[in-house]
CSV table of C-alpha atoms in Angstrom, one decimal:
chain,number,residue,atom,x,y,z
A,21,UNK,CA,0.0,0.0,0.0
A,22,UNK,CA,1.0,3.3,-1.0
A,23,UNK,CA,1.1,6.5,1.2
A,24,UNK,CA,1.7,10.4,1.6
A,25,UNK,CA,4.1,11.1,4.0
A,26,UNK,CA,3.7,14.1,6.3
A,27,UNK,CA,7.2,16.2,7.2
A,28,UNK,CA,5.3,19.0,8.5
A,29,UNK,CA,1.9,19.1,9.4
A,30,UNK,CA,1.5,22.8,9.7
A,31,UNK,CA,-0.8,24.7,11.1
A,32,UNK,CA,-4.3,22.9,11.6
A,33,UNK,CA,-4.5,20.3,8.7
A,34,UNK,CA,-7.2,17.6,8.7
A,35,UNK,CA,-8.6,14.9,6.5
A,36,UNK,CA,-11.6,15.5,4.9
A,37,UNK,CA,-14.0,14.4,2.2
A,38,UNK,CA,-17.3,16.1,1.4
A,39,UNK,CA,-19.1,15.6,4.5
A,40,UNK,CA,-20.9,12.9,7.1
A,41,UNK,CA,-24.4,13.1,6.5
A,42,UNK,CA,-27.4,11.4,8.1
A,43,UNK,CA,-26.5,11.5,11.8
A,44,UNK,CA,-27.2,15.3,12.6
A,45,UNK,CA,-30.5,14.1,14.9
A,46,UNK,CA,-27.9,12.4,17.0
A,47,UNK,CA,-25.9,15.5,17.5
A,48,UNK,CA,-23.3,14.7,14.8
A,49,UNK,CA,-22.3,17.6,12.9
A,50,UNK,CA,-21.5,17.0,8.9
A,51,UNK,CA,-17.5,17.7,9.2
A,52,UNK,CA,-16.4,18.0,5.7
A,53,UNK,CA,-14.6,20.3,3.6
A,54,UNK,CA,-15.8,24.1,4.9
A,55,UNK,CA,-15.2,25.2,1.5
A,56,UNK,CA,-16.8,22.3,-0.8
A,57,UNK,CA,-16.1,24.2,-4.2
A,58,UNK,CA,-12.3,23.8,-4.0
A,59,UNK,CA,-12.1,20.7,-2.4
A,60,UNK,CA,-14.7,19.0,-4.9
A,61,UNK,CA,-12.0,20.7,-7.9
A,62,UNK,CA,-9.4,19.5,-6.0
A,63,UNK,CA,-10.6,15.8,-6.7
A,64,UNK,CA,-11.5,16.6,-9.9
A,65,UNK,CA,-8.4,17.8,-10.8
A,66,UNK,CA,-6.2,14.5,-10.4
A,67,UNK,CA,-9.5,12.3,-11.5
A,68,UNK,CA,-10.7,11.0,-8.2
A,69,UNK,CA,-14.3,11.0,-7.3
A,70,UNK,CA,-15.5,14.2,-6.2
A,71,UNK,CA,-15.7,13.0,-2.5
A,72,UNK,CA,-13.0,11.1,-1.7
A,73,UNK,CA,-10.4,12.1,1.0
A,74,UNK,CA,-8.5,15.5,0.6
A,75,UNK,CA,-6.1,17.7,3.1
A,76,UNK,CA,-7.3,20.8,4.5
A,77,UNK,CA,-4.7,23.7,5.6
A,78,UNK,CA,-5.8,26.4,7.6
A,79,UNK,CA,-3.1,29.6,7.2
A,80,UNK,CA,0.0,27.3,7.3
A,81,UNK,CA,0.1,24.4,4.7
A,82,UNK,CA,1.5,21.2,4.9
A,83,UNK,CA,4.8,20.2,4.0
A,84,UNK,CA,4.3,16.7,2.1
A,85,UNK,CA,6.3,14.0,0.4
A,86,UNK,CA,5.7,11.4,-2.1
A,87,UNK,CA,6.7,8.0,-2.2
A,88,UNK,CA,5.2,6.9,-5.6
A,89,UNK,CA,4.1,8.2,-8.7
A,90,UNK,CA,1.1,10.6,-8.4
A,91,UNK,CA,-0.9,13.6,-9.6
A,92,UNK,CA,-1.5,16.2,-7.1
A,93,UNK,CA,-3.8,19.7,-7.6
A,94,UNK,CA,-4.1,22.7,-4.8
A,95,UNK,CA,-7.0,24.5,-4.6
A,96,UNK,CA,-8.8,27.2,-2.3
A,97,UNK,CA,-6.6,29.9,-0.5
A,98,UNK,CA,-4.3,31.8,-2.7
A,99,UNK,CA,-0.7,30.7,-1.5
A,100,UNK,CA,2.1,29.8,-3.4
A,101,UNK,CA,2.8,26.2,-4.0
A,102,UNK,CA,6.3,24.4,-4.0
A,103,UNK,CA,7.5,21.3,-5.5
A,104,UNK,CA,10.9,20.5,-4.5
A,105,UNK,CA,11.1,24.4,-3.6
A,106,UNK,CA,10.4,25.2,-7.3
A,107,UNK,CA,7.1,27.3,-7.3
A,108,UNK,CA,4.3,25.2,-9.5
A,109,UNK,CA,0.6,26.2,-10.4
A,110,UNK,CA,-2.3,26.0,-8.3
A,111,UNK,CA,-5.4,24.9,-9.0
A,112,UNK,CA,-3.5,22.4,-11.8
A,113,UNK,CA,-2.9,18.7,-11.9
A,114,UNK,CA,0.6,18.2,-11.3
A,115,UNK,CA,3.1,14.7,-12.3
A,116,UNK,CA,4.8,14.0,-9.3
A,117,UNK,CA,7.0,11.3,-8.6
A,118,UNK,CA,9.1,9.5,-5.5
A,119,UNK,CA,10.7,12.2,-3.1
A,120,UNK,CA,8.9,15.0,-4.3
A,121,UNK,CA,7.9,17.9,-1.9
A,122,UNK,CA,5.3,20.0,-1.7
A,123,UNK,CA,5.4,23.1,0.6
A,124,UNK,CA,3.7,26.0,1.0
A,125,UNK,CA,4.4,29.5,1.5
A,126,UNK,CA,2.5,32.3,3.4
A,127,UNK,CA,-1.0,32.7,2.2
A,128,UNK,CA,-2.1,35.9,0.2
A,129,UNK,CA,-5.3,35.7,0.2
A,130,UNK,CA,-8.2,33.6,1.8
A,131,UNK,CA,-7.8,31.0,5.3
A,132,UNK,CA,-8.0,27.2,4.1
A,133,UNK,CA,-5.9,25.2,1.0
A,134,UNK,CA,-6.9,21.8,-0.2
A,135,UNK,CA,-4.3,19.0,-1.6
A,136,UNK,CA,-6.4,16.0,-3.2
A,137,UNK,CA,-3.7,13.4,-4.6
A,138,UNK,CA,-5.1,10.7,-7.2
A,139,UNK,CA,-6.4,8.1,-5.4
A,140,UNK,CA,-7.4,10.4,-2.4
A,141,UNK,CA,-6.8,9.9,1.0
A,142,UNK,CA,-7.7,6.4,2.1
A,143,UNK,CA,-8.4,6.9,5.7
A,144,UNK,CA,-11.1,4.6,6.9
A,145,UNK,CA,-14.5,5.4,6.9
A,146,UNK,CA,-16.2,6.2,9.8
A,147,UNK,CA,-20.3,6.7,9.6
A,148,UNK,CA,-19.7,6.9,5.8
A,149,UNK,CA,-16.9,9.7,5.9
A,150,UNK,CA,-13.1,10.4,6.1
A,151,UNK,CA,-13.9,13.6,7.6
A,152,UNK,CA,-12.1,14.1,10.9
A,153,UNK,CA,-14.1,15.9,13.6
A,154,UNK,CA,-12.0,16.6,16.1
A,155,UNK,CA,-13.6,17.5,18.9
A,156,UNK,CA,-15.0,14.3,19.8
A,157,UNK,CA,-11.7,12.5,18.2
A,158,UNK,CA,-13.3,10.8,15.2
A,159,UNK,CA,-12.9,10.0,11.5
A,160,UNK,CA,-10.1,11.3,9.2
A,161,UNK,CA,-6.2,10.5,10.6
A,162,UNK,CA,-7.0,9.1,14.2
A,163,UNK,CA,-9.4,11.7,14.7
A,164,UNK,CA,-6.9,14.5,14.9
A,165,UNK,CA,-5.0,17.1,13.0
A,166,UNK,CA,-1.7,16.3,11.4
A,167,UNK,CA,1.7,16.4,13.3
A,168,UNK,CA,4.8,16.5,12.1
A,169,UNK,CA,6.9,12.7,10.8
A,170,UNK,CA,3.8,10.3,9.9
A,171,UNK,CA,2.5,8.7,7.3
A,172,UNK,CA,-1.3,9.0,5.5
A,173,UNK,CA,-2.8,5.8,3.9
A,174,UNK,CA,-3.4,6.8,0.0
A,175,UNK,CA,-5.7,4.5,-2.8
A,176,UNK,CA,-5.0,3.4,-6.0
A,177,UNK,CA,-4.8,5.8,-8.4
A,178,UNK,CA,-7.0,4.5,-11.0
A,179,UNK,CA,-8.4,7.7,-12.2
A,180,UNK,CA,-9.0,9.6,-15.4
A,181,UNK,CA,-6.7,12.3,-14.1
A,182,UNK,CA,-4.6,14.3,-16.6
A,183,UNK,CA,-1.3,16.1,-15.8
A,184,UNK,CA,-1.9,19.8,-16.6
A,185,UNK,CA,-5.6,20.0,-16.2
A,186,UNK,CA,-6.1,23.2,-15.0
A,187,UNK,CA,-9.2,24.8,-13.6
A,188,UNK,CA,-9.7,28.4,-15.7
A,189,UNK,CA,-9.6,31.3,-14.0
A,190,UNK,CA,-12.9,32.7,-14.1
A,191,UNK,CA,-13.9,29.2,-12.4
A,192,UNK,CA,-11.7,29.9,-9.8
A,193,UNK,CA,-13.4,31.4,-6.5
A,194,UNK,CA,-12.6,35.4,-6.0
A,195,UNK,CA,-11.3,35.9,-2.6
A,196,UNK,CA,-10.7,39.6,-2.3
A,197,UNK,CA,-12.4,42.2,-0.5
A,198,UNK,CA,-15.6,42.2,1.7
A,199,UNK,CA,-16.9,38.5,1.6
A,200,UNK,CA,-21.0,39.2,0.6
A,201,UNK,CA,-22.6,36.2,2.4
A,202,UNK,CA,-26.3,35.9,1.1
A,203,UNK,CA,-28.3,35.2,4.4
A,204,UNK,CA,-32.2,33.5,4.9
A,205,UNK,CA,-33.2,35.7,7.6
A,206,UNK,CA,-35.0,33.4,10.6
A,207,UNK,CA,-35.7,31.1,12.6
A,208,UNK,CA,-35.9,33.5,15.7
A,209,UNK,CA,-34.9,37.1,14.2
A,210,UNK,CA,-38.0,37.9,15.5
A,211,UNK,CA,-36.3,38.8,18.6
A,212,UNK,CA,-34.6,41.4,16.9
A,213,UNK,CA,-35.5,44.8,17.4
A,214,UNK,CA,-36.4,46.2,13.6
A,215,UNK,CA,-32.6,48.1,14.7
A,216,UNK,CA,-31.0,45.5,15.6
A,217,UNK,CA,-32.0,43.3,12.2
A,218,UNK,CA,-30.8,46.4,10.1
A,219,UNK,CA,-27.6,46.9,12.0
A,220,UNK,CA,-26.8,42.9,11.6
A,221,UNK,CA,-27.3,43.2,7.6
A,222,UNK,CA,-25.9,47.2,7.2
A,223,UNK,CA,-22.5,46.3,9.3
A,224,UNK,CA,-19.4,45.1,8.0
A,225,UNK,CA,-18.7,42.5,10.4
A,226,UNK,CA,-15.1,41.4,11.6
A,227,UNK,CA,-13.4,38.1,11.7
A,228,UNK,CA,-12.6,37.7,15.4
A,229,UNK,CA,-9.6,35.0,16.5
A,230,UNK,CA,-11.7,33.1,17.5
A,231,UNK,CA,-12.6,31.8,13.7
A,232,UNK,CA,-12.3,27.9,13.4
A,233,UNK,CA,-14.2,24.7,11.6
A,234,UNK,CA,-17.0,24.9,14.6
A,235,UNK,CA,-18.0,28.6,13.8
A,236,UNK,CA,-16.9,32.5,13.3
A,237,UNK,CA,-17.3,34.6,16.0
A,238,UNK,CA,-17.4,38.1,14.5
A,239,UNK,CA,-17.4,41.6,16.0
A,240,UNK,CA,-18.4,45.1,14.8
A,241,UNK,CA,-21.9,46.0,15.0
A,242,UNK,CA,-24.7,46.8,17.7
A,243,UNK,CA,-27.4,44.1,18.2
A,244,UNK,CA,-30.5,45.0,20.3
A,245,UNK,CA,-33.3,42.3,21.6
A,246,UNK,CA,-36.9,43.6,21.9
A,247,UNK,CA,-38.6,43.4,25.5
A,248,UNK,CA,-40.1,40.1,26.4
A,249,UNK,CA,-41.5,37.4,29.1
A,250,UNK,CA,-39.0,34.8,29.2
A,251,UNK,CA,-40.6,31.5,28.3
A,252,UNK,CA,-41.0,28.5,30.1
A,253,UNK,CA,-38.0,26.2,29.0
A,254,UNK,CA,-35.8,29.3,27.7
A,255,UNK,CA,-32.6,30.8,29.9
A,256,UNK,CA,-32.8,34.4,31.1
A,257,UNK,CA,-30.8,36.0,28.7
A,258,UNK,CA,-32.4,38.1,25.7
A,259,UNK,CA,-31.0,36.1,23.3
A,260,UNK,CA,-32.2,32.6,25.3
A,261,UNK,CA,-35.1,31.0,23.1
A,262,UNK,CA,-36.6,27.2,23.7
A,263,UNK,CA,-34.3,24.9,22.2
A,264,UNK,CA,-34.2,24.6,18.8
A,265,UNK,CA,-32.0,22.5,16.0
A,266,UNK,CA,-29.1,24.8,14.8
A,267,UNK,CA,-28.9,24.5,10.9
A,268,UNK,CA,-25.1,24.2,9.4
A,269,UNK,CA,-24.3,28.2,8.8
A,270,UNK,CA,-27.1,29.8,11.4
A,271,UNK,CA,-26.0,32.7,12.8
A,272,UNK,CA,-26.4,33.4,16.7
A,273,UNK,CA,-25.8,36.0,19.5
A,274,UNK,CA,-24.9,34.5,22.7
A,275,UNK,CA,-25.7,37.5,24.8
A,276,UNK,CA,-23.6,40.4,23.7
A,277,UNK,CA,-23.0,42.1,19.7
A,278,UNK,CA,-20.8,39.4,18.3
A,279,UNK,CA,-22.8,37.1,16.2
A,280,UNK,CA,-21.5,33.6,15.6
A,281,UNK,CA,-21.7,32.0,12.5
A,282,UNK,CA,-22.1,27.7,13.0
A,283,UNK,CA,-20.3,25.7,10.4
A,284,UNK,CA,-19.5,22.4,9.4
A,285,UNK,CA,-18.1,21.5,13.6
A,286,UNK,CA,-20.7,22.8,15.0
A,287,UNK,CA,-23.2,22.1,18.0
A,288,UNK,CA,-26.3,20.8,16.0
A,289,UNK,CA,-28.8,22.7,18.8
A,290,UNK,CA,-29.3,24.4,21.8
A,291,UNK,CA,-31.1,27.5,23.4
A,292,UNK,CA,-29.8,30.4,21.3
A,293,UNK,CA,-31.8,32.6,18.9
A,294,UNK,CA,-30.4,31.7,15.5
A,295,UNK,CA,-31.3,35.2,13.7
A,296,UNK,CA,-29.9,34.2,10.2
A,297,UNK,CA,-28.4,31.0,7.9
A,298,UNK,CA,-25.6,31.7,5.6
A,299,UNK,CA,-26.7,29.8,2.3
A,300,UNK,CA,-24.6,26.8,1.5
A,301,UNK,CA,-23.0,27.9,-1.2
A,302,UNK,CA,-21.5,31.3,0.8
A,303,UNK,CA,-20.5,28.9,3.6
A,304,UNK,CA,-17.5,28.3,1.2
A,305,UNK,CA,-16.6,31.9,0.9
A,306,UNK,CA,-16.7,32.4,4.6
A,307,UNK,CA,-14.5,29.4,5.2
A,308,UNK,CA,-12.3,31.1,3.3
A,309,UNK,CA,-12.3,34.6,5.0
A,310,UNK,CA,-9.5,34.8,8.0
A,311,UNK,CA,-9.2,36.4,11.7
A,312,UNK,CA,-9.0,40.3,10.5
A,313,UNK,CA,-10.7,40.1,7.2
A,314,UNK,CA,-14.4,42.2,7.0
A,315,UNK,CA,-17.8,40.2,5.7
A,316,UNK,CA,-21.6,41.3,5.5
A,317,UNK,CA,-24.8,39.7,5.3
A,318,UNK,CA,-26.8,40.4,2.4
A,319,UNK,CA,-30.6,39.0,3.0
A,320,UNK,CA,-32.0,36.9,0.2
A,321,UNK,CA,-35.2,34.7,0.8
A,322,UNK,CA,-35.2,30.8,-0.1
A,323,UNK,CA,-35.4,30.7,-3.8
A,324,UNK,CA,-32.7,32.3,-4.2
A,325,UNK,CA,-30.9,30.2,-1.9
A,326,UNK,CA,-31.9,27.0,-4.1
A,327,UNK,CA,-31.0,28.8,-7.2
A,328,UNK,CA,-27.8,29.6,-6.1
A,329,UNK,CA,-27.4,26.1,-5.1
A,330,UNK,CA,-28.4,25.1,-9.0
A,331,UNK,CA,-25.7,27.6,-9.9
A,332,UNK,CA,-22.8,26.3,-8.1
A,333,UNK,CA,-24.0,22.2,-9.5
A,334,UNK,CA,-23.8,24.0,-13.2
A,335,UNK,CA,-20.4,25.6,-12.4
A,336,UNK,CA,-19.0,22.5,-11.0
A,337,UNK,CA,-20.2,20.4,-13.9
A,338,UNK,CA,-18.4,23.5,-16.5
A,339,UNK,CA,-15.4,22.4,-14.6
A,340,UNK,CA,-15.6,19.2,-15.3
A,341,UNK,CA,-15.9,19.6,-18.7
A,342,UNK,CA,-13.3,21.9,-19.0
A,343,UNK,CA,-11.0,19.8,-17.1
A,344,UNK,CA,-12.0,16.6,-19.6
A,345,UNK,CA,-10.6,18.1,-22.9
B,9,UNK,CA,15.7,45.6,6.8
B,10,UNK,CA,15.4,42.0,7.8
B,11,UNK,CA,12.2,41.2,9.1
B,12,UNK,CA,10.4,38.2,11.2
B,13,UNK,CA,6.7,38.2,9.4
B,14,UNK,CA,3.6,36.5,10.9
B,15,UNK,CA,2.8,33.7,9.5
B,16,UNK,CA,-1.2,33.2,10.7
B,17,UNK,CA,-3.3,36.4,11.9
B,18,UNK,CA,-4.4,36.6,15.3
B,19,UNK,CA,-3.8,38.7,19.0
B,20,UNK,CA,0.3,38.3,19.8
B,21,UNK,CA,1.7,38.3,22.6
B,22,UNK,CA,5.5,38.5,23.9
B,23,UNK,CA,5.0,36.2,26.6
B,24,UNK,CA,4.3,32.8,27.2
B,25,UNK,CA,1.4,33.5,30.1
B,26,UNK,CA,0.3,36.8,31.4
B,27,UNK,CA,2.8,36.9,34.4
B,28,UNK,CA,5.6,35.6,32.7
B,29,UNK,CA,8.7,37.6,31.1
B,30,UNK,CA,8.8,38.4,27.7
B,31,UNK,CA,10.3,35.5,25.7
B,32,UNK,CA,13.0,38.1,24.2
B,33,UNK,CA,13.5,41.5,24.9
B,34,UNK,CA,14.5,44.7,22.5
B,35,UNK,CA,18.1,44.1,21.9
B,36,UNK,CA,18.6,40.5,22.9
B,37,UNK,CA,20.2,38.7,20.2
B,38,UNK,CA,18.6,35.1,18.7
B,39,UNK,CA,18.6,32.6,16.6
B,40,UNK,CA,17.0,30.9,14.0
B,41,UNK,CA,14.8,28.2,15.3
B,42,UNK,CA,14.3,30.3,18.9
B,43,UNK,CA,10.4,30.8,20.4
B,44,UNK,CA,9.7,34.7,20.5
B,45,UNK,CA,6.2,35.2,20.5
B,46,UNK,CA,2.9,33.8,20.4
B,47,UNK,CA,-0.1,34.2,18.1
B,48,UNK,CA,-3.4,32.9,19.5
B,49,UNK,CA,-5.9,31.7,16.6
B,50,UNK,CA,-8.7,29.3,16.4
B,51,UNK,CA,-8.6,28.8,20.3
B,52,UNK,CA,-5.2,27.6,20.5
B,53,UNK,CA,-1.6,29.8,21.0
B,54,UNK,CA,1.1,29.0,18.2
B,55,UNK,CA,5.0,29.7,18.7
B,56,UNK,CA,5.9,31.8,16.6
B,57,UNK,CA,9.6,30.9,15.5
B,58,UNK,CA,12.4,33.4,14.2
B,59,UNK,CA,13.5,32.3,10.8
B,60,UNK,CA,16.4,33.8,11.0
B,61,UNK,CA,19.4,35.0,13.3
B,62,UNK,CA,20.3,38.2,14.7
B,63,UNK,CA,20.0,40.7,17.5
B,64,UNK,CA,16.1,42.1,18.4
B,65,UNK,CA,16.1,45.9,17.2
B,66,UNK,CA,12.4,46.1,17.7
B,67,UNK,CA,9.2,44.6,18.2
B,68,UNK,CA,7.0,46.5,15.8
B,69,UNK,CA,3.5,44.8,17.4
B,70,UNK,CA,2.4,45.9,21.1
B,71,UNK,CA,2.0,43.1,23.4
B,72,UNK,CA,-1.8,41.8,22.6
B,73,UNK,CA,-2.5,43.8,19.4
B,74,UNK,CA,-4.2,42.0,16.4
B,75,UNK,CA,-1.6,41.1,13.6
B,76,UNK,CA,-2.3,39.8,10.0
B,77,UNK,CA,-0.6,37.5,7.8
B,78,UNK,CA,2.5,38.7,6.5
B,79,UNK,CA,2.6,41.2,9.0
B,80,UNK,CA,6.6,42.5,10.1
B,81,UNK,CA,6.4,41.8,13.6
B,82,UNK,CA,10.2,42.0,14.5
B,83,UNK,CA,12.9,44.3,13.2
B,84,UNK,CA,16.4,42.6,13.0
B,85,UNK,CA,19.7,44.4,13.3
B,86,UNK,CA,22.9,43.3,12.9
B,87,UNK,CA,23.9,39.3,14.0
């Protein structure tokens, strides 16, 4: 068996695939690529199924070393990529062979790079997933992000991958400037005052440190709760409501003016007024935003949300053709 | 000018816990490999490394300010 071995394991770097559905009742958040676009690509690229197993860097990338012959393609964040310290293109399939290093340098722009390698990272599945969740330890590499000196399990490389395929730019995700996150407004905005809903959707909001896989907190803006009678079952503070499910990308207030937005490792529910969701497809665009940069919430109703969904399936599939020629 | 950059964003710090000394002070020579600050991101605090030798000019980031990637946090004068 083949595998990947990992000389540095830089910053926060985990396994993951496109997600682990089906267990969210239990408690059991998705995991997964936060930004799906580049990490689907990613696979694409070196001709492995769109969900099988890929690396994600957060801020400082991986330093990793080949011990067969393989393609490899970067995606997401734009950082420059080495091989064997020479710089090579990102978002492109790339021939590597034996001993062959790839490193990364600082990151220009965005938070989070993906690696997929043909044949994809063969961790096992766990609850149908390679995703890693680490805060309960599970799935991925042992559960855990990488550490320096180990080795990662990788599967035959049996795919239609091509060296050179590269992914145009205009397919390529912008990652510059305010990130415009399209937001369903609800389930409990109604604890808003009418002030306090347009100060969440008129401020630019910023990326606080604490800015990780579970969620964003961000900071900024002024949030006021109308007057009310707590309810039976809710805590005592105004942003308390009876428990409720948390969908993936809901945006909460826990009792203060910095909202929280819940991604992919996040609590699945609890007693919080979520007073907006970030659409799916946006969730990728704030996974790539980083402690510092500046995003707003731009309210779109659900249609939208579904078409925009459409849009991102038809731009995936344009990439795919493009990368087949 | 050489330079020590952040590598990640986050809050630095010069110390490794609030009542602590500064890991390096102004002045102080180091070297390449040596722990001289921290950078606290995504709940955890990172040593950040200097990737090169010399003797501390300057720190050029207060003691809990926000930095950003690429940042110059440390001025370097001569080894």
């Amino acid at each position: 068996m083949s595998e990947l071995r990992v000389r540095a394991g830089g910053l926060y770097t985990t396994v993951q695939d496109t997600g682990r559905f089906g267990h969210y009742h239990m408690g059991m958040p998705p995991s997964g690529a936060m930004d799906t676009y580049s990490a689907v690509v990613a696979n694409m690229l070196v001709g492995n199924p769109d969900g099988a197993g890929v690396l994600e860097g957060t801020y400082v990338g991986p330093t990793l070393e080949f011990t067969d012959d393989r393609l490899v393609a970067v995606t997401g964040a734009d950082v420059p990529v080495t091989l064997n310290d020479e710089p090579v293109e990102p978002w492109t399939a790339i021939r590597v062979r034996s001993g062959d290093v790839l490193g990364f340098a600082m990151i220009r722009a965005g938070c989070r790079a993906y690696v997929a390698v043909s044949g994809g990272i063969d961790v096992p599945v766990y609850l149908g997933s390679r995703s890693t969740y680490t805060l309960t330890g599970i799935g991925g590499h042992e559960g855990r992000k990488l550490v320096d000196d180990e080795s990662l399990p990788l599967g035959a490389a049996e795919g239609p991958g091509r060296d050179g395929a590269v992914v145009p730019e205009d397919l390529r995700p912008d990652l510059t400037g305010t990130a415009e996150l399209r937001t369903v407004v609800g389930l409990c905005s109604y604890r808003l005052t009418e002030g306090g809903l347009a100060s969440f959707l008129g401020t630019d909001w910023k990326v606080t440190k604490d800015a990780d896989r579970v969620g964003y907190r961000l900071r900024g803006g002024k949030l006021d709760f109308t007057e009310r009678e707590q309810p039976f079952g809710a805590g005592s503070d105004p942003a308390n409501v009876v428990d409720l499910g948390y969908p993936v990308g809901s945006i909460q207030v826990p009792g203060g003016d910095e909202p929280i937005v819940l991604l992919n490792d996040a609590v699945t529910g609890g007693g919080y007024a979520t007073i907006g969701t970030v659409i799916s497809v946006d969730r990728d665009r704030i996974a790539q935003t980083k402690t510092g940069d500046a995003v707003r919430f731009n309210s779109v109703d659900l249609d939208t949300a579904l078409a925009a969904r459409r849009d991102r399936r038809e731009r995936i599939e344009r990439v795919r053709s493009r990368i087949a020629r | 000018m050489t330079t020590i950059k952040a590598q990640m964003p986050g809050v630095f710090y010069r110390r490794p816990a609030p009542e602590k000394p500064a890991y390096v002070d102004d002045g102080e020579s180091i070297s390449e490999g040596q722990t001289i600050a921290l950078i606290e991101v995504m709940k955890t605090f990172n040593e950040v490394k200097a990737d090169a030798s010399g003797t501390v000019a300057e720190f050029l980031v207060e003691d809990g300010d926000e930095v950003d990637v690429g940042q110059d946090i440390v001025r370097l004068g001569e080894a």
